[in-house]
């Protein structure tokens, strides 16, 4: 979902590499989710893969 959004909105002319743009898009999405909902409530509805990605992202 986020990858698709990043692909659709990426503008190479702005000088940012896609990997950096995707990481920034993902980071903003995660922080937005945390602001909107409690992280524990959101975490419970994630798939095992999404939970693993979430944990790795939070831990750097």
Coordinates of C-alpha atoms in Angstrom, one line a residue, residues 29-58:
X29 CA 2.8 6.9 7.3
X30 CA 3.8 5.1 10.5
X31 CA 4.0 8.2 12.6
X32 CA 0.6 9.3 11.2
X33 CA -0.9 5.9 12.3
X34 CA 0.6 6.3 15.8
X35 CA -0.9 9.7 16.1
X36 CA -4.3 8.6 15.0
X37 CA -4.6 5.4 16.9
X38 CA -2.9 3.7 19.8
X39 CA 0.0 1.8 18.5
X40 CA -1.0 -1.4 20.4
X41 CA -4.5 -1.4 18.9
X42 CA -3.0 -0.9 15.4
X43 CA -0.3 -3.4 15.9
X44 CA -2.8 -6.2 16.7
X45 CA -4.5 -5.9 13.3
X46 CA -1.2 -6.2 11.3
X47 CA -0.1 -9.4 9.6
X48 CA 2.9 -11.2 11.0
X49 CA 5.0 -9.7 8.2
X50 CA 3.7 -6.1 8.8
X51 CA 4.4 -6.6 12.6
X52 CA 8.0 -7.6 11.8
X53 CA 8.5 -4.6 9.5
X54 CA 6.9 -2.3 12.1
X55 CA 9.2 -3.6 14.9
X56 CA 12.3 -3.3 12.7
X57 CA 11.4 0.3 11.7
X58 CA 10.8 1.4 15.3

